[in-house]
Short mmCIF file of C-alpha atoms in Angstrom, two decimals:
data_model
loop_
_atom_site.label_atom_id
_atom_site.label_comp_id
_atom_site.label_asym_id
_atom_site.label_seq_id
_atom_site.Cartn_x
_atom_site.Cartn_y
_atom_site.Cartn_z
CA MET A 1 -15.25 -224.16 145.17
CA LYS A 2 -12.29 -225.28 143.12
CA LYS A 3 -12.63 -228.80 141.80
CA ILE A 4 -9.85 -231.08 143.00
CA CYS A 5 -8.76 -234.19 141.17
CA PHE A 6 -7.22 -236.98 143.21
CA LYS A 7 -5.31 -239.46 141.11
CA LYS A 8 -4.11 -242.78 142.45
CA VAL A 9 -5.41 -242.21 145.94
CA THR A 10 -3.74 -245.15 147.62
CA ALA A 11 -4.73 -247.06 150.74
CA PHE A 12 -1.74 -248.39 152.64
CA SER A 13 -1.00 -251.56 154.59
CA SER A 14 2.14 -252.17 156.60
CA ALA A 15 3.85 -253.72 153.64
CA ALA A 16 2.36 -252.48 150.42
CA VAL A 17 -0.29 -250.52 148.60
CA LEU A 18 -3.67 -252.20 148.81
CA LEU A 19 -6.05 -250.03 146.86
CA THR A 20 -5.95 -247.44 144.08
CA LEU A 21 -8.86 -245.18 143.30
CA SER A 22 -9.34 -242.37 140.81
CA VAL A 23 -11.90 -239.67 141.39
CA ALA A 24 -12.64 -236.02 140.73
CA GLY A 25 -15.08 -234.13 142.88
CA CYS A 26 -15.81 -231.43 145.42
CA ALA A 27 -16.17 -231.72 149.19
CA SER A 28 -19.82 -232.13 150.03
CA GLY A 29 -19.85 -233.00 153.73
CA ASP A 30 -22.74 -235.42 153.27
CA ASP A 31 -21.36 -237.54 156.13
CA GLY A 32 -22.00 -234.78 158.63
CA SER A 33 -18.48 -233.38 158.52
CA GLN A 34 -19.49 -230.28 156.54
CA ARG A 35 -17.12 -227.51 157.49
CA SER A 36 -19.53 -224.62 157.16
CA ASP A 37 -23.12 -224.86 158.42
CA SER A 38 -25.43 -222.39 156.68
CA SER A 39 -27.83 -222.50 159.62
CA SER A 40 -25.15 -221.45 162.08
CA SER A 41 -22.69 -218.58 162.29
CA LYS A 42 -19.98 -220.97 163.46
CA THR A 43 -17.52 -222.70 161.18
CA GLU A 44 -17.33 -226.41 161.92
CA LEU A 45 -14.01 -228.16 161.40
CA THR A 46 -13.21 -231.84 161.75
CA VAL A 47 -9.82 -233.09 162.91
CA TRP A 48 -8.62 -236.65 162.46
CA THR A 49 -5.89 -237.91 164.73
CA ARG A 50 -4.26 -241.20 165.60
CA ASP A 51 -5.14 -243.02 168.82
CA SER A 52 -1.74 -242.18 170.32
CA THR A 53 -2.55 -238.45 170.44
CA VAL A 54 -6.34 -238.41 170.58
CA GLU A 55 -6.70 -237.55 174.27
CA ALA A 56 -4.41 -234.55 173.96
CA VAL A 57 -6.13 -233.34 170.78
CA LYS A 58 -9.60 -233.73 172.26
CA SER A 59 -8.63 -231.74 175.33
CA ALA A 60 -7.03 -229.08 173.13
CA ALA A 61 -10.18 -228.89 170.99
CA GLU A 62 -12.37 -228.40 174.04
CA LYS A 63 -10.21 -225.53 175.26
CA TYR A 64 -10.09 -224.00 171.81
CA ASN A 65 -13.87 -224.20 171.39
CA GLU A 66 -14.38 -222.47 174.73
CA SER A 67 -11.88 -219.72 173.88
CA GLN A 68 -13.80 -218.24 170.93
CA ASP A 69 -17.23 -218.16 169.28
CA ASP A 70 -16.37 -218.51 165.60
CA VAL A 71 -15.19 -222.10 165.16
CA THR A 72 -16.16 -225.50 166.54
CA ILE A 73 -13.57 -228.25 166.36
CA SER A 74 -14.68 -231.88 166.33
CA VAL A 75 -12.10 -234.64 166.83
CA VAL A 76 -12.32 -238.09 165.28
CA GLU A 77 -10.00 -240.87 166.45
CA GLN A 78 -8.49 -243.21 163.89
CA PRO A 79 -6.51 -246.35 164.82
CA ALA A 80 -2.90 -245.86 163.79
CA SER A 81 -2.98 -248.96 161.60
CA GLN A 82 -6.04 -247.71 159.71
CA MET A 83 -5.39 -243.97 159.41
CA ALA A 84 -3.83 -244.04 155.93
CA ASP A 85 -6.50 -246.37 154.56
CA GLN A 86 -9.35 -244.31 156.01
CA LEU A 87 -7.87 -241.05 154.77
CA SER A 88 -7.48 -242.49 151.26
CA LEU A 89 -11.10 -243.56 151.21
CA ALA A 90 -12.31 -240.25 152.62
CA LEU A 91 -10.36 -238.32 149.99
CA SER A 92 -11.73 -240.45 147.16
CA SER A 93 -15.32 -239.84 148.30
CA SER A 94 -14.78 -236.11 148.93
CA GLU A 95 -15.45 -236.57 152.64
CA ALA A 96 -12.02 -235.79 153.99
CA PRO A 97 -11.54 -234.09 157.36
CA ASP A 98 -10.40 -230.48 157.42
CA ILE A 99 -7.27 -231.17 159.47
CA VAL A 100 -5.36 -234.40 159.86
CA SER A 101 -2.58 -235.46 162.20
CA LEU A 102 -0.89 -238.60 160.87
CA ASP A 103 2.37 -240.51 160.76
CA CYS A 104 4.91 -238.13 159.24
CA THR A 105 6.26 -240.86 156.94
CA LYS A 106 2.88 -240.94 155.15
CA VAL A 107 2.80 -237.20 154.42
CA PRO A 108 4.95 -237.19 151.24
CA TYR A 109 2.64 -239.60 149.43
CA PHE A 110 -0.54 -237.76 150.40
CA ALA A 111 1.04 -234.43 149.49
CA SER A 112 1.94 -235.86 146.08
CA ILE A 113 -1.70 -236.69 145.27
CA GLY A 114 -2.97 -233.25 146.26
CA ALA A 115 -4.44 -234.25 149.62
CA PHE A 116 -3.00 -231.28 151.52
CA ALA A 117 -3.37 -227.53 151.19
CA ASP A 118 -0.18 -225.55 150.58
CA ILE A 119 0.72 -223.78 153.85
CA SER A 120 4.16 -222.55 152.76
CA ASP A 121 3.46 -218.87 153.40
CA LYS A 122 1.95 -219.58 156.79
CA TYR A 123 4.89 -221.77 157.80
CA ASP A 124 7.44 -219.23 156.58
CA ALA A 125 5.80 -216.54 158.72
CA LEU A 126 6.14 -218.53 161.96
CA GLU A 127 8.60 -216.93 164.37
CA TYR A 128 9.44 -220.33 165.88
CA LYS A 129 9.88 -222.37 162.69
CA ASP A 130 13.56 -223.00 163.52
CA THR A 131 12.55 -224.96 166.63
CA PHE A 132 11.13 -227.85 164.59
CA SER A 133 12.96 -231.06 163.73
CA GLU A 134 14.59 -230.64 160.33
CA GLY A 135 13.78 -234.24 159.49
CA MET A 136 10.07 -233.82 160.18
CA ILE A 137 9.95 -230.54 158.29
CA LYS A 138 11.46 -232.23 155.23
CA SER A 139 8.86 -234.98 155.38
CA GLY A 140 6.14 -232.34 155.22
CA GLN A 141 7.55 -230.62 152.14
CA LEU A 142 7.33 -231.49 148.46
CA ASP A 143 8.63 -229.64 145.41
CA GLY A 144 9.61 -226.66 147.52
CA LYS A 145 6.22 -226.29 149.20
CA THR A 146 5.19 -227.04 152.78
CA TYR A 147 2.10 -229.16 153.41
CA ALA A 148 2.40 -230.36 157.01
CA LEU A 149 4.23 -229.40 160.20
CA PRO A 150 5.53 -231.42 163.15
CA PHE A 151 2.90 -231.91 165.84
CA ALA A 152 3.76 -234.82 168.15
CA PRO A 153 7.23 -236.20 167.33
CA ASP A 154 8.88 -239.40 168.46
CA VAL A 155 12.58 -240.18 168.32
CA SER A 156 14.81 -243.22 168.78
CA VAL A 157 17.41 -243.33 171.57
CA LEU A 158 19.40 -246.05 173.32
CA LEU A 159 17.96 -247.15 176.66
CA TYR A 160 20.11 -249.10 179.09
CA ASN A 161 19.79 -250.86 182.44
CA LYS A 162 21.98 -249.08 184.99
CA ASP A 163 21.95 -251.97 187.44
CA HIS A 164 23.31 -254.27 184.73
CA TYR A 165 26.01 -251.70 184.00
CA GLU A 166 27.12 -251.67 187.63
CA GLU A 167 27.16 -255.47 187.77
CA ALA A 168 29.45 -255.47 184.71
CA ASP A 169 31.73 -252.78 186.24
CA LEU A 170 30.55 -250.22 183.69
CA ASP A 171 29.88 -246.63 184.69
CA PRO A 172 26.09 -246.16 184.48
CA GLU A 173 26.60 -242.45 183.89
CA THR A 174 28.88 -243.06 180.90
CA PRO A 175 26.89 -244.94 178.25
CA PRO A 176 28.46 -245.93 174.91
CA THR A 177 29.10 -243.18 172.39
CA THR A 178 30.72 -245.19 169.57
CA TRP A 179 30.11 -248.54 167.86
CA ASP A 180 33.28 -249.95 169.42
CA GLU A 181 32.01 -249.02 172.87
CA LEU A 182 28.58 -250.45 172.09
CA ILE A 183 30.17 -253.77 171.11
CA ASP A 184 32.44 -253.75 174.17
CA TYR A 185 29.61 -252.88 176.57
CA SER A 186 27.28 -255.45 175.00
CA GLN A 187 29.86 -258.21 175.44
CA LYS A 188 30.45 -257.30 179.08
CA LEU A 189 26.71 -257.15 179.74
CA THR A 190 25.99 -260.57 178.24
CA ASN A 191 25.87 -263.40 180.77
CA ASP A 192 23.63 -266.27 181.86
CA ALA A 193 21.01 -263.81 183.18
CA HIS A 194 20.70 -261.37 180.28
CA TYR A 195 21.93 -260.35 176.84
CA GLY A 196 23.76 -257.14 176.10
CA TYR A 197 21.60 -255.86 173.24
CA VAL A 198 18.19 -256.67 171.79
CA TYR A 199 16.22 -255.52 168.74
CA ALA A 200 13.02 -256.42 166.88
CA GLY A 201 14.47 -258.50 164.06
CA ALA A 202 11.12 -259.43 162.51
CA ASP A 203 9.61 -255.95 162.40
CA ALA A 204 10.30 -253.80 159.33
CA GLY A 205 9.07 -250.61 160.96
CA SER A 206 11.34 -251.24 163.91
CA HIS A 207 14.35 -251.67 161.62
CA MET A 208 13.58 -248.24 160.16
CA PHE A 209 13.19 -246.64 163.60
CA THR A 210 15.96 -248.42 165.52
CA PHE A 211 18.54 -249.54 162.92
CA MET A 212 18.61 -246.83 160.23
CA PRO A 213 20.07 -244.27 162.67
CA TYR A 214 23.22 -246.43 162.62
CA VAL A 215 23.37 -245.90 158.86
CA TRP A 216 23.03 -242.14 159.25
CA ASN A 217 25.46 -241.80 162.14
CA ASN A 218 28.08 -243.60 160.05
CA GLY A 219 27.76 -241.06 157.25
CA GLY A 220 25.42 -243.22 155.13
CA GLU A 221 22.00 -242.59 153.66
CA VAL A 222 18.91 -244.71 153.10
CA LEU A 223 17.67 -242.76 150.08
CA SER A 224 18.92 -240.08 147.73
CA GLU A 225 17.95 -236.49 148.46
CA ASP A 226 15.03 -236.63 146.02
CA GLY A 227 13.83 -239.96 147.44
CA THR A 228 14.00 -241.81 144.13
CA ALA A 229 17.07 -244.03 144.63
CA CYS A 230 18.11 -246.37 147.43
CA LEU A 231 21.61 -245.83 148.83
CA LEU A 232 21.82 -248.80 151.18
CA ASN A 233 24.32 -250.50 148.86
CA THR A 234 26.99 -247.90 149.68
CA GLU A 235 29.97 -248.56 151.95
CA ASN A 236 28.85 -246.61 155.02
CA ALA A 237 25.40 -248.19 155.05
CA ILE A 238 26.80 -251.70 154.57
CA GLU A 239 29.17 -251.08 157.49
CA ALA A 240 26.16 -250.43 159.72
CA LEU A 241 24.61 -253.78 158.79
CA SER A 242 28.00 -255.46 159.26
CA MET A 243 28.20 -254.07 162.78
CA PHE A 244 24.71 -255.34 163.54
CA ASN A 245 25.60 -258.70 162.04
CA ASP A 246 28.67 -258.87 164.28
CA LEU A 247 26.60 -258.05 167.37
CA THR A 248 24.25 -260.88 166.47
CA ASN A 249 26.47 -263.62 165.07
CA LYS A 250 30.10 -262.89 165.98
CA TYR A 251 29.78 -261.57 169.50
CA MET A 252 26.40 -263.24 170.16
CA VAL A 253 25.19 -260.49 172.50
CA SER A 254 21.54 -260.79 171.38
CA PRO A 255 19.05 -263.62 172.02
CA PRO A 256 19.44 -266.51 169.54
CA SER A 257 15.91 -265.96 168.20
CA VAL A 258 16.22 -262.16 167.98
CA THR A 259 15.56 -262.15 164.21
CA THR A 260 12.02 -263.39 164.98
CA TYR A 261 11.31 -260.76 167.65
CA SER A 262 8.43 -258.34 167.24
CA TRP A 263 8.58 -254.79 168.58
CA ASN A 264 6.78 -255.85 171.76
CA GLU A 265 9.06 -258.85 172.29
CA ALA A 266 12.19 -256.72 172.01
CA GLN A 267 10.76 -254.09 174.33
CA ASP A 268 9.62 -256.72 176.84
CA ALA A 269 13.07 -258.35 176.85
CA PHE A 270 14.50 -255.04 178.02
CA LEU A 271 11.74 -254.19 180.47
CA THR A 272 11.91 -257.60 182.14
CA GLY A 273 15.69 -257.46 182.50
CA LYS A 274 16.45 -260.17 179.93
CA ALA A 275 18.40 -257.65 177.85
CA SER A 276 20.51 -254.70 178.98
CA GLN A 277 20.27 -252.29 176.02
CA VAL A 278 17.69 -251.52 173.36
CA VAL A 279 16.76 -248.66 171.04
CA LEU A 280 13.23 -247.41 171.74
CA GLY A 281 11.25 -244.17 171.60
CA SER A 282 9.69 -241.64 173.94
CA ALA A 283 6.75 -243.87 174.93
CA ALA A 284 9.13 -246.19 176.76
CA ILE A 285 10.59 -243.31 178.73
CA TYR A 286 7.14 -242.15 179.76
CA SER A 287 6.36 -245.67 180.97
CA PHE A 288 9.26 -245.31 183.39
CA ILE A 289 8.42 -241.90 184.80
CA SER A 290 4.71 -242.72 185.04
CA GLY A 291 5.53 -245.53 187.44
CA GLU A 292 4.65 -248.39 185.12
CA HIS A 293 8.20 -249.74 185.43
CA ASP A 294 9.43 -247.92 188.51
CA ASP A 295 11.45 -250.96 189.61
CA MET A 296 13.99 -250.45 186.80
CA ASN A 297 17.06 -248.27 187.20
CA TRP A 298 17.44 -247.00 183.64
CA GLY A 299 19.22 -244.44 181.53
CA ALA A 300 19.04 -243.02 178.00
CA CYS A 301 21.59 -241.72 175.54
CA LEU A 302 21.96 -240.89 171.87
CA ILE A 303 22.51 -243.88 169.59
CA PRO A 304 26.27 -244.64 169.40
CA LYS A 305 28.06 -243.15 166.42
CA GLY A 306 29.86 -245.04 163.65
CA PRO A 307 33.52 -244.54 162.69
CA ASN A 308 32.65 -242.59 159.54
CA GLY A 309 29.99 -240.42 161.14
CA THR A 310 30.32 -236.75 161.93
CA ASP A 311 27.21 -236.48 164.11
CA TYR A 312 24.76 -238.57 166.07
CA ALA A 313 21.47 -239.54 164.47
CA SER A 314 17.96 -240.55 165.39
CA PHE A 315 14.81 -241.50 163.55
CA SER A 316 12.52 -238.49 163.79
CA GLY A 317 9.06 -240.04 163.57
CA GLY A 318 5.70 -239.26 165.13
CA ASP A 319 2.77 -237.18 163.88
CA SER A 320 2.68 -234.22 161.52
CA ILE A 321 -0.37 -232.01 161.10
CA GLY A 322 -1.78 -230.41 157.98
CA ILE A 323 -4.88 -228.99 156.33
CA THR A 324 -6.54 -231.10 153.67
CA SER A 325 -7.25 -229.60 150.28
CA GLN A 326 -10.95 -230.31 150.79
CA CYS A 327 -11.11 -227.89 153.72
CA GLU A 328 -13.35 -224.92 152.87
CA ASN A 329 -11.93 -222.54 155.49
CA VAL A 330 -8.15 -222.80 155.46
CA ASP A 331 -7.63 -219.71 157.61
CA ALA A 332 -9.81 -221.11 160.39
CA ALA A 333 -8.05 -224.46 160.17
CA TRP A 334 -4.66 -222.75 160.34
CA ASP A 335 -5.72 -220.87 163.45
CA PHE A 336 -6.34 -224.20 165.19
CA ILE A 337 -3.01 -225.57 163.98
CA GLU A 338 -1.23 -222.54 165.41
CA TYR A 339 -3.07 -223.14 168.67
CA SER A 340 -1.99 -226.80 168.53
CA LEU A 341 1.63 -225.64 168.32
CA SER A 342 1.30 -223.27 171.27
CA GLU A 343 2.60 -223.90 174.76
CA GLU A 344 -0.94 -224.49 175.98
CA VAL A 345 -1.18 -227.62 173.84
CA GLN A 346 2.43 -228.69 173.31
CA VAL A 347 3.27 -228.53 177.02
CA ASP A 348 0.01 -228.66 178.96
CA GLU A 349 -1.43 -231.48 176.85
CA LEU A 350 1.35 -233.36 175.04
CA ALA A 351 4.27 -233.05 177.48
CA LYS A 352 1.98 -233.57 180.45
CA GLY A 353 0.98 -236.92 178.96
CA GLY A 354 4.53 -237.96 178.15
CA LEU A 355 4.44 -237.02 174.46
CA LEU A 356 7.19 -234.89 172.99
CA PRO A 357 6.53 -231.28 172.00
CA ALA A 358 7.21 -230.44 168.37
CA ARG A 359 9.14 -227.32 169.37
CA SER A 360 12.57 -227.66 170.97
CA ASP A 361 11.99 -224.49 173.03
CA PHE A 362 9.22 -226.29 174.96
CA PHE A 363 11.41 -229.07 176.39
CA ASP A 364 12.19 -226.87 179.38
CA ASN A 365 8.91 -227.50 181.18
CA GLU A 366 7.63 -228.65 184.56
CA TYR A 367 6.89 -232.17 183.31
CA PHE A 368 10.33 -232.86 181.84
CA ASN A 369 12.64 -230.94 184.16
CA SER A 370 12.74 -233.70 186.77
CA THR A 371 13.71 -236.29 184.13
CA PRO A 372 17.05 -235.40 182.49
CA GLU A 373 16.54 -238.14 179.89
CA TYR A 374 13.99 -235.89 178.17
CA GLN A 375 16.84 -233.60 177.24
CA VAL A 376 18.41 -236.59 175.47
CA LEU A 377 15.18 -236.83 173.48
CA ARG A 378 15.45 -233.13 172.66
CA GLU A 379 18.98 -233.68 171.36
CA ALA A 380 17.76 -236.66 169.35
CA LEU A 381 15.03 -234.51 167.81
CA GLU A 382 17.67 -232.04 166.66
CA VAL A 383 19.61 -234.80 164.83
CA GLY A 384 16.55 -236.62 163.54
CA HIS A 385 16.32 -238.07 160.02
CA ILE A 386 13.46 -239.52 157.96
CA PRO A 387 13.73 -241.41 154.66
CA VAL A 388 11.44 -239.14 152.65
CA SER A 389 9.69 -241.15 149.96
CA LEU A 390 6.33 -241.31 148.21
CA LYS A 391 6.61 -245.09 148.62
CA TYR A 392 7.92 -245.35 152.16
CA ASP A 393 5.84 -248.38 153.20
CA GLU A 394 6.76 -250.27 150.06
CA MET A 395 10.38 -250.34 151.18
CA TYR A 396 9.48 -252.46 154.21
CA VAL A 397 9.49 -255.89 152.56
CA PRO A 398 12.86 -255.57 150.74
CA ILE A 399 14.54 -254.15 153.85
CA LEU A 400 13.11 -256.76 156.21
CA GLU A 401 13.97 -259.66 153.93
CA ALA A 402 17.50 -258.41 153.35
CA MET A 403 18.22 -257.80 157.02
CA GLN A 404 16.72 -261.09 158.18
CA ASN A 405 18.63 -263.06 155.54
CA CYS A 406 21.84 -261.39 156.63
CA LEU A 407 21.28 -261.62 160.38
CA ASN A 408 20.26 -265.27 160.02
CA GLY A 409 23.66 -265.92 158.45
CA GLU A 410 22.32 -266.72 154.99
CA ILE A 411 23.96 -263.90 153.02
CA SER A 412 26.62 -261.24 153.61
CA PRO A 413 25.81 -257.64 154.52
CA GLU A 414 27.03 -256.60 151.05
CA GLU A 415 24.69 -259.06 149.32
CA ALA A 416 21.81 -258.10 151.59
CA PHE A 417 21.89 -254.37 150.93
CA LYS A 418 22.77 -254.80 147.27
CA THR A 419 19.61 -256.87 146.82
CA ALA A 420 17.51 -254.49 148.92
CA ALA A 421 18.71 -251.45 146.96
CA GLU A 422 17.94 -253.13 143.62
CA GLU A 423 14.42 -254.07 144.71
CA ILE A 424 13.71 -250.65 146.18
CA ASP A 425 14.98 -248.91 143.05
CA LYS A 426 12.52 -250.97 141.01
CA ILE A 427 9.71 -249.91 143.33
CA MET A 428 10.68 -246.26 143.00
CA GLN A 429 10.59 -246.49 139.21
CA GLU A 430 7.11 -248.04 139.03
#
């Protein structure tokens, strides 16, 4: 087997790199995850997946194992917060799984250290490759090669309380489409009972998922095309932060303590009727249709567009799937990935459980057809963006500090994003 050298295999935290290891070695499978058992005619493959998708992947693996006699798939669940750390450690000890489904924002870094097998030819041969989110595809590519494909995406959309709309004499079937309408609606929705708009002001990941689409849909960018320079200090991006600052401090349509809100606090404010509008993802929509919040009359739309934007935008997050470079049977692993992208898995497992299919042609299914808001999610997937960077997580602290300082009224939007861009550029050059 070809010897693989992993340099700077990094374990991530939510804010920064925690651990760097250097190692050269070959996959041994001493932990019991050996891909090929000499005493058996079956090839054994291990799949790691995050807790958000584990039930669907386990069910898919069971069906796949029963469908043929050549390969046995074993599924290992990893907590979302620990996946990157555990994968880094597994790679450094040559005990990596054969297949991994992980947060798509982490893929560029792992691809850069040689953690994934090149599947460019296999991807190029797919008849349905044009049905994937362009944003997620870009996050799985590096230096012109493809290393991971979309598996279980998530996108950001604006959710709104229809009852609040009616109380404010707003048409619940005509949500805001522009920033001006968002500001107008938010003002009309704000009263003694609830605020017009809420967000997670203390959560860096939430700012990426729920705020950065405003940068994109105003014609701005977070990073340069090659991911090495921050572009938040440009006019269109600064305008997005200015609009957010106005919502918070000029029009006062958000709770006074919104800059301290976590993701759960922002979501709960919406779900309990204390706020009328919020940007969330597909999990929130599933909570409605599953009956968890069946007392709320809700709607969903694309995130309102800025004055300089030519299209809507969404954050195209979720899980991508790839084959690790320590896998000894790439063809067998690819066969399972193709199965994972089939209707049997994407619809009968993911969509059935409220998760989004990676392929846009699978949104027309029995589980989504009764909920028109899922078509909004499909549209969001088609306009999805991801800041592709080898140091994605390391941008969190500069962005959070800049946005909080601005939204707390301490510095201007221009100062905030100028400082953030300078700090991120330094990180990219390290």
